[in-house]
mmCIF file of C-alpha atoms in Angstrom:
data_model
loop_
_atom_site.group_PDB
_atom_site.id
_atom_site.type_symbol
_atom_site.label_atom_id
_atom_site.label_comp_id
_atom_site.label_asym_id
_atom_site.label_seq_id
_atom_site.Cartn_x
_atom_site.Cartn_y
_atom_site.Cartn_z
ATOM 1 C CA MET A 1 -87.801 -46.965 188.883
ATOM 2 C CA ALA A 2 -88.949 -43.897 190.733
ATOM 3 C CA ASP A 3 -90.321 -42.534 187.119
ATOM 4 C CA SER A 4 -91.924 -45.901 186.596
ATOM 5 C CA SER A 5 -93.738 -45.619 189.954
ATOM 6 C CA LYS A 6 -94.906 -42.303 189.275
ATOM 7 C CA GLU A 7 -96.274 -43.040 186.035
ATOM 8 C CA ASP A 8 -98.593 -45.727 186.994
ATOM 9 C CA PHE A 9 -99.521 -43.877 190.026
ATOM 10 C CA LEU A 10 -100.949 -41.052 187.628
ATOM 11 C CA ARG A 11 -102.756 -43.455 185.353
ATOM 12 C CA LEU A 12 -104.197 -44.962 188.313
ATOM 13 C CA ILE A 13 -105.285 -41.203 189.101
ATOM 14 C CA LYS A 14 -106.708 -40.633 186.030
ATOM 15 C CA ARG A 15 -109.097 -43.912 185.833
ATOM 16 C CA VAL A 16 -110.103 -43.267 189.429
ATOM 17 C CA GLY A 17 -110.975 -39.640 188.089
ATOM 18 C CA ALA A 18 -113.211 -41.236 185.154
ATOM 19 C CA PHE A 19 -114.642 -43.601 187.180
ATOM 20 C CA LEU A 20 -115.751 -40.779 189.906
ATOM 21 C CA THR A 21 -117.417 -38.625 187.160
ATOM 22 C CA VAL A 22 -119.445 -41.924 185.827
ATOM 23 C CA LYS A 23 -120.661 -42.818 189.341
ATOM 24 C CA ILE A 24 -121.315 -39.267 190.629
ATOM 25 C CA SER A 25 -123.619 -38.620 187.339
ATOM 26 C CA ASN A 26 -125.466 -41.465 187.996
ATOM 27 C CA LEU A 27 -125.890 -41.710 191.805
ATOM 28 C CA TRP A 28 -125.848 -37.738 192.760
ATOM 29 C CA ARG A 29 -129.555 -38.285 193.316
ATOM 30 C CA HIS A 30 -129.268 -41.229 195.555
ATOM 31 C CA LEU A 31 -126.207 -40.030 197.786
ATOM 32 C CA ASP A 32 -126.876 -39.780 201.684
ATOM 33 C CA SER A 33 -124.687 -37.478 203.781
ATOM 34 C CA ARG A 34 -122.063 -40.789 204.361
ATOM 35 C CA SER A 35 -121.558 -41.242 201.008
ATOM 36 C CA VAL A 36 -120.830 -37.491 200.319
ATOM 37 C CA GLY A 37 -118.073 -37.319 202.916
ATOM 38 C CA ALA A 38 -116.346 -40.707 201.401
ATOM 39 C CA ILE A 39 -116.376 -38.817 198.313
ATOM 40 C CA ALA A 40 -114.940 -35.897 199.329
ATOM 41 C CA GLY A 41 -112.426 -37.465 201.724
ATOM 42 C CA LEU A 42 -111.481 -39.790 198.547
ATOM 43 C CA ALA A 43 -110.979 -36.580 196.830
ATOM 44 C CA PHE A 44 -109.181 -34.345 199.028
ATOM 45 C CA ALA A 45 -106.666 -37.154 199.443
ATOM 46 C CA VAL A 46 -106.072 -37.887 195.731
ATOM 47 C CA LEU A 47 -105.508 -34.037 195.032
ATOM 48 C CA PHE A 48 -103.190 -34.061 198.494
ATOM 49 C CA THR A 49 -101.237 -36.714 196.618
ATOM 50 C CA TRP A 50 -100.899 -35.250 193.237
ATOM 51 C CA ARG A 51 -99.918 -31.902 194.584
ATOM 52 C CA LEU A 52 -97.492 -33.835 196.614
ATOM 53 C CA LEU A 53 -95.827 -35.218 193.373
ATOM 54 C CA ARG A 54 -96.069 -32.191 191.679
ATOM 55 C CA THR A 55 -93.688 -30.196 194.046
ATOM 56 C CA PRO A 56 -90.301 -29.747 192.560
ATOM 57 C CA ARG A 57 -87.903 -31.805 194.629
ATOM 58 C CA GLY A 58 -86.043 -28.558 195.540
ATOM 59 C CA GLN A 59 -88.951 -27.539 197.567
ATOM 60 C CA GLN A 60 -89.288 -30.105 199.389
ATOM 61 C CA ARG A 61 -88.184 -30.717 203.099
ATOM 62 C CA ARG A 62 -84.476 -31.351 203.196
ATOM 63 C CA GLN A 63 -83.402 -34.269 205.373
ATOM 64 C CA PRO A 64 -81.353 -33.825 208.070
ATOM 65 C CA LYS A 65 -77.585 -33.568 206.828
ATOM 66 C CA ARG A 66 -75.291 -36.404 207.916
ATOM 67 C CA PRO A 67 -71.857 -35.361 209.111
ATOM 68 C CA GLY A 68 -69.730 -35.423 206.010
ATOM 69 C CA PRO A 69 -66.398 -36.615 205.189
ATOM 70 C CA PRO A 70 -63.389 -34.324 206.737
ATOM 71 C CA ALA A 71 -62.929 -30.844 204.527
ATOM 72 C CA SER A 72 -59.606 -32.387 203.711
ATOM 73 C CA THR A 73 -61.121 -35.322 201.820
ATOM 74 C CA SER A 74 -64.007 -33.747 200.051
ATOM 75 C CA ASN A 75 -65.540 -30.174 200.073
ATOM 76 C CA SER A 76 -68.769 -31.779 198.362
ATOM 77 C CA GLY A 77 -70.559 -31.945 201.332
ATOM 78 C CA ASN A 78 -69.870 -27.955 201.606
ATOM 79 C CA ILE A 79 -71.813 -26.931 198.836
ATOM 80 C CA ALA A 80 -75.286 -25.720 199.447
ATOM 81 C CA SER A 81 -78.082 -26.088 196.703
ATOM 82 C CA SER A 82 -78.526 -22.856 194.657
ATOM 83 C CA ASP A 83 -82.433 -23.196 195.510
ATOM 84 C CA ASP A 84 -81.464 -22.799 198.970
ATOM 85 C CA VAL A 85 -79.743 -20.103 198.916
ATOM 86 C CA SER A 86 -81.029 -16.303 198.417
ATOM 87 C CA ASN A 87 -80.128 -13.860 196.335
ATOM 88 C CA PRO A 88 -79.027 -10.508 197.727
ATOM 89 C CA ALA A 89 -79.174 -8.626 194.686
ATOM 90 C CA GLU A 90 -82.910 -9.827 194.036
ATOM 91 C CA ASP A 91 -83.563 -9.287 197.704
ATOM 92 C CA SER A 92 -82.043 -5.827 197.322
ATOM 93 C CA LYS A 93 -84.338 -5.247 194.118
ATOM 94 C CA THR A 94 -87.375 -6.509 195.675
ATOM 95 C CA GLN A 95 -87.301 -4.257 198.816
ATOM 96 C CA ASP A 96 -86.767 -1.381 196.830
ATOM 97 C CA VAL A 97 -89.714 -1.733 194.729
ATOM 98 C CA ILE A 98 -91.638 -2.245 197.713
ATOM 99 C CA ASP A 99 -90.068 0.967 199.312
ATOM 100 C CA GLU A 100 -91.218 2.919 196.185
ATOM 101 C CA PHE A 101 -94.509 1.795 196.118
ATOM 102 C CA PHE A 102 -95.416 2.749 199.658
ATOM 103 C CA GLN A 103 -93.525 6.001 199.447
ATOM 104 C CA PRO A 104 -95.979 8.896 200.164
ATOM 105 C CA VAL A 105 -96.815 10.940 197.583
ATOM 106 C CA LYS A 106 -95.001 14.409 197.288
ATOM 107 C CA LYS A 107 -96.752 17.319 196.218
ATOM 108 C CA THR A 108 -95.493 19.816 194.044
ATOM 109 C CA ARG A 109 -94.662 23.656 195.311
ATOM 110 C CA VAL A 110 -97.569 24.700 193.129
ATOM 111 C CA GLN A 111 -99.961 22.060 194.582
ATOM 112 C CA LEU A 112 -99.168 23.089 197.942
ATOM 113 C CA GLN A 113 -99.916 26.840 197.147
ATOM 114 C CA LEU A 114 -103.678 27.889 198.232
ATOM 115 C CA THR A 115 -105.754 29.575 195.480
ATOM 116 C CA LEU A 116 -106.711 32.910 196.013
ATOM 117 C CA SER A 117 -110.269 32.101 196.742
ATOM 118 C CA GLU A 118 -109.166 29.940 199.451
ATOM 119 C CA ILE A 119 -107.127 32.541 200.936
ATOM 120 C CA VAL A 120 -109.799 34.817 200.935
ATOM 121 C CA ARG A 121 -111.879 32.487 202.636
ATOM 122 C CA GLN A 122 -109.511 31.624 204.999
ATOM 123 C CA ARG A 123 -108.488 35.264 205.979
ATOM 124 C CA LEU A 124 -112.387 36.425 206.038
ATOM 125 C CA SER A 125 -112.999 33.079 208.579
ATOM 126 C CA GLU A 126 -115.704 32.430 205.933
ATOM 127 C CA GLY A 127 -117.592 35.544 206.493
ATOM 128 C CA ARG A 128 -120.626 36.045 204.661
ATOM 129 C CA LYS A 129 -120.907 39.756 204.513
ATOM 130 C CA VAL A 130 -118.537 42.667 204.233
ATOM 131 C CA THR A 131 -119.005 46.397 204.048
ATOM 132 C CA CYS A 132 -116.038 48.457 202.938
ATOM 133 C CA ARG A 133 -114.907 52.449 202.493
ATOM 134 C CA LEU A 134 -114.163 53.447 198.880
ATOM 135 C CA LEU A 135 -111.083 56.173 199.545
ATOM 136 C CA GLY A 136 -107.965 55.168 200.367
ATOM 137 C CA VAL A 137 -108.940 51.115 199.962
ATOM 138 C CA ILE A 138 -110.675 50.633 196.530
ATOM 139 C CA LEU A 139 -110.047 54.158 195.159
ATOM 140 C CA GLU A 140 -106.457 56.003 194.736
ATOM 141 C CA GLU A 141 -108.163 59.085 196.344
ATOM 142 C CA ASN A 142 -108.071 59.927 200.227
ATOM 143 C CA GLY A 143 -110.678 62.564 200.735
ATOM 144 C CA PRO A 144 -114.100 63.205 199.779
ATOM 145 C CA GLU A 145 -112.522 66.760 197.829
ATOM 146 C CA GLU A 146 -110.589 64.858 195.101
ATOM 147 C CA LEU A 147 -113.579 62.703 194.288
ATOM 148 C CA GLN A 148 -115.096 66.119 192.828
ATOM 149 C CA LYS A 149 -111.862 66.471 190.394
ATOM 150 C CA GLN A 150 -111.438 62.934 189.624
ATOM 151 C CA VAL A 151 -112.083 58.974 190.775
ATOM 152 C CA THR A 152 -109.306 56.219 190.174
ATOM 153 C CA VAL A 153 -109.704 52.704 191.113
ATOM 154 C CA ARG A 154 -106.946 51.077 192.245
ATOM 155 C CA SER A 155 -106.121 48.369 189.450
ATOM 156 C CA SER A 156 -104.524 46.340 192.193
ATOM 157 C CA VAL A 157 -106.992 45.758 194.047
ATOM 158 C CA LEU A 158 -109.686 44.842 191.808
ATOM 159 C CA GLU A 159 -108.792 41.045 191.584
ATOM 160 C CA VAL A 160 -108.864 40.303 195.680
ATOM 161 C CA LEU A 161 -112.547 42.591 195.504
ATOM 162 C CA LEU A 162 -113.758 40.674 192.775
ATOM 163 C CA GLU A 163 -112.910 37.397 194.597
ATOM 164 C CA ILE A 164 -114.655 38.598 197.829
ATOM 165 C CA THR A 165 -117.860 39.491 195.993
ATOM 166 C CA LYS A 166 -117.988 35.605 194.421
ATOM 167 C CA PHE A 167 -118.912 34.596 198.094
ATOM 168 C CA CYS A 168 -119.475 37.567 200.133
ATOM 169 C CA ASP A 169 -122.433 39.991 200.202
ATOM 170 C CA VAL A 170 -120.377 43.280 199.661
ATOM 171 C CA TYR A 171 -121.558 46.520 200.264
ATOM 172 C CA LEU A 172 -118.828 49.717 199.261
ATOM 173 C CA MET A 173 -119.841 53.106 200.732
ATOM 174 C CA GLU A 174 -118.371 56.302 200.961
ATOM 175 C CA GLN A 175 -118.735 60.293 201.978
ATOM 176 C CA VAL A 176 -119.167 62.276 199.119
ATOM 177 C CA LEU A 177 -119.940 66.020 198.928
ATOM 178 C CA ASP A 178 -122.062 66.068 195.923
ATOM 179 C CA ASP A 179 -124.204 64.119 193.196
ATOM 180 C CA GLU A 180 -121.704 64.792 190.965
ATOM 181 C CA SER A 181 -119.096 62.927 192.698
ATOM 182 C CA GLU A 182 -121.490 59.907 193.459
ATOM 183 C CA LYS A 183 -121.701 59.454 189.713
ATOM 184 C CA LYS A 184 -118.277 59.538 189.149
ATOM 185 C CA VAL A 185 -117.681 57.061 191.272
ATOM 186 C CA ILE A 186 -120.254 54.761 190.233
ATOM 187 C CA LEU A 187 -118.616 55.562 186.395
ATOM 188 C CA ALA A 188 -115.128 54.555 187.843
ATOM 189 C CA LEU A 189 -116.272 51.308 189.092
ATOM 190 C CA GLU A 190 -118.392 50.543 186.204
ATOM 191 C CA GLU A 191 -115.465 51.156 183.799
ATOM 192 C CA ALA A 192 -113.072 49.138 186.225
ATOM 193 C CA GLY A 193 -115.350 46.003 185.414
ATOM 194 C CA ILE A 194 -116.460 45.390 189.100
ATOM 195 C CA PHE A 195 -120.291 45.370 188.457
ATOM 196 C CA THR A 196 -119.485 42.763 185.513
ATOM 197 C CA SER A 197 -119.241 39.877 187.885
ATOM 198 C CA GLY A 198 -122.847 39.940 189.029
ATOM 199 C CA GLY A 199 -121.523 39.627 192.908
ATOM 200 C CA LEU A 200 -121.901 43.522 193.454
ATOM 201 C CA ILE A 201 -124.651 45.541 191.677
ATOM 202 C CA LYS A 202 -124.771 49.731 191.755
ATOM 203 C CA ASP A 203 -127.625 49.559 194.558
ATOM 204 C CA LYS A 204 -124.810 48.264 196.973
ATOM 205 C CA VAL A 205 -122.938 51.267 196.635
ATOM 206 C CA LEU A 206 -123.595 53.698 199.170
ATOM 207 C CA PHE A 207 -123.062 57.354 200.124
ATOM 208 C CA CYS A 208 -123.419 59.752 202.755
ATOM 209 C CA SER A 209 -122.567 63.313 203.741
ATOM 210 C CA THR A 210 -120.706 62.798 206.926
ATOM 211 C CA GLU A 211 -117.953 59.994 208.601
ATOM 212 C CA ASN A 212 -120.770 59.323 210.900
ATOM 213 C CA GLY A 213 -123.060 58.402 208.101
ATOM 214 C CA ARG A 214 -120.949 55.258 207.100
ATOM 215 C CA SER A 215 -120.286 54.375 210.670
ATOM 216 C CA SER A 216 -124.542 54.181 210.935
ATOM 217 C CA PHE A 217 -124.502 52.491 207.413
ATOM 218 C CA VAL A 218 -122.096 49.676 208.967
ATOM 219 C CA ARG A 219 -123.879 49.288 212.087
ATOM 220 C CA GLN A 220 -127.203 48.872 210.231
ATOM 221 C CA LEU A 221 -125.759 46.086 207.822
ATOM 222 C CA GLU A 222 -124.257 44.013 210.651
ATOM 223 C CA PRO A 223 -121.397 42.509 208.183
ATOM 224 C CA ASP A 224 -119.011 40.127 209.798
ATOM 225 C CA TRP A 225 -116.131 42.140 208.551
ATOM 226 C CA HIS A 226 -115.678 45.783 207.818
ATOM 227 C CA ILE A 227 -112.960 47.419 206.083
ATOM 228 C CA ASP A 228 -112.049 51.001 206.780
ATOM 229 C CA SER A 229 -108.961 53.755 206.845
ATOM 230 C CA ASN A 230 -110.123 56.021 209.197
ATOM 231 C CA PRO A 231 -108.920 54.974 212.724
ATOM 232 C CA GLU A 232 -111.610 56.891 214.692
ATOM 233 C CA ILE A 233 -114.603 55.157 212.494
ATOM 234 C CA VAL A 234 -112.604 51.344 213.187
ATOM 235 C CA HIS A 235 -112.579 52.251 217.021
ATOM 236 C CA GLN A 236 -116.077 52.985 217.029
ATOM 237 C CA LEU A 237 -117.078 50.117 215.469
ATOM 238 C CA SER A 238 -114.578 47.722 217.330
ATOM 239 C CA ARG A 239 -117.368 46.810 219.558
ATOM 240 C CA PHE A 240 -120.374 46.195 217.356
ATOM 241 C CA ILE A 241 -118.447 44.631 214.440
ATOM 242 C CA ARG A 242 -117.036 40.701 214.538
ATOM 243 C CA TYR A 243 -113.967 42.195 212.693
ATOM 244 C CA GLN A 244 -112.624 44.945 210.897
ATOM 245 C CA LEU A 245 -109.495 45.458 208.842
ATOM 246 C CA HIS A 246 -107.921 49.004 209.304
ATOM 247 C CA ILE A 247 -105.743 50.013 205.862
ATOM 248 C CA SER A 248 -103.180 52.109 207.188
ATOM 249 C CA SER A 249 -99.841 53.226 205.390
ATOM 250 C CA VAL A 250 -98.494 53.817 208.985
ATOM 251 C CA LYS A 251 -98.596 50.711 211.455
ATOM 252 C CA ASN A 252 -100.521 51.997 214.528
ATOM 253 C CA GLU A 253 -101.056 49.782 217.991
ATOM 254 C CA ARG A 254 -103.891 47.307 217.842
ATOM 255 C CA ALA A 255 -107.130 48.940 218.540
ATOM 256 C CA ALA A 256 -108.747 46.084 219.748
ATOM 257 C CA SER A 257 -108.347 41.905 219.247
ATOM 258 C CA ASN A 258 -110.828 41.725 216.697
ATOM 259 C CA VAL A 259 -109.133 44.720 214.248
ATOM 260 C CA PHE A 260 -106.629 43.592 211.925
ATOM 261 C CA THR A 261 -103.866 46.431 209.967
ATOM 262 C CA ALA A 262 -102.701 45.865 206.427
ATOM 263 C CA THR A 263 -101.351 48.806 204.514
ATOM 264 C CA SER A 264 -103.744 47.572 201.796
ATOM 265 C CA LEU A 265 -106.748 45.020 201.009
ATOM 266 C CA GLU A 266 -104.535 43.202 198.706
ATOM 267 C CA GLN A 267 -101.379 42.759 201.029
ATOM 268 C CA PHE A 268 -103.560 41.640 203.775
ATOM 269 C CA PHE A 269 -104.574 38.526 201.506
ATOM 270 C CA GLY A 270 -100.905 38.009 200.258
ATOM 271 C CA CYS A 271 -101.350 39.364 196.720
ATOM 272 C CA VAL A 272 -98.542 41.652 196.969
#
């Protein structure tokens, strides 16, 4: 009986839909606001009724249960519908998917490590001009007398120095005793590839005859950073230069708040 009534109602809806299609096409240009409202209301009512009939019986609101027979008589009243009982396994699986979706992305150890370029920029506090002495920092030799015999560029410092020259205006300077020492220094730097990157040119390698001459170079250039291995020069310049790096194998007391100490240039940037 119920199925027959449902089929009759569906046929009625189809007929009403066909009728409305014809009438709307003919009367659309002559409709006033009241007619439009009436048709909209009828369409809404038909749609609502159709959705109601299509709703599965299990999803309809359940009617209040009447008191069932005693348990000793029948157990059928205590059995819940399978549609109304949630599945704990399905709920757990759904929650796991949600938790995994919103889990923060975990960076690998490689991703967490800063590149050398980022370390250099960070350690130099975005300084744009750097002056640096050669002896004891870039070169293996520690005195100008040694430069008369040989000049050796420290291979371990090349990577850091070249990285600094990529974004800083770098000037190298040293005290020499003769012109021959200057030529040897320039040749050693060229053979090490320091001039090939384009960040440093030969004209920015400065020479002087005294230690005070190097100090004068630094004050004239007004760098953001000066790197030196002479504690007296570092102390003299601490009042004029924003930051200094003192390269020393011995850990001395900090000369000033703007002076940092490291055993080597590469050690200061964490490359050893």
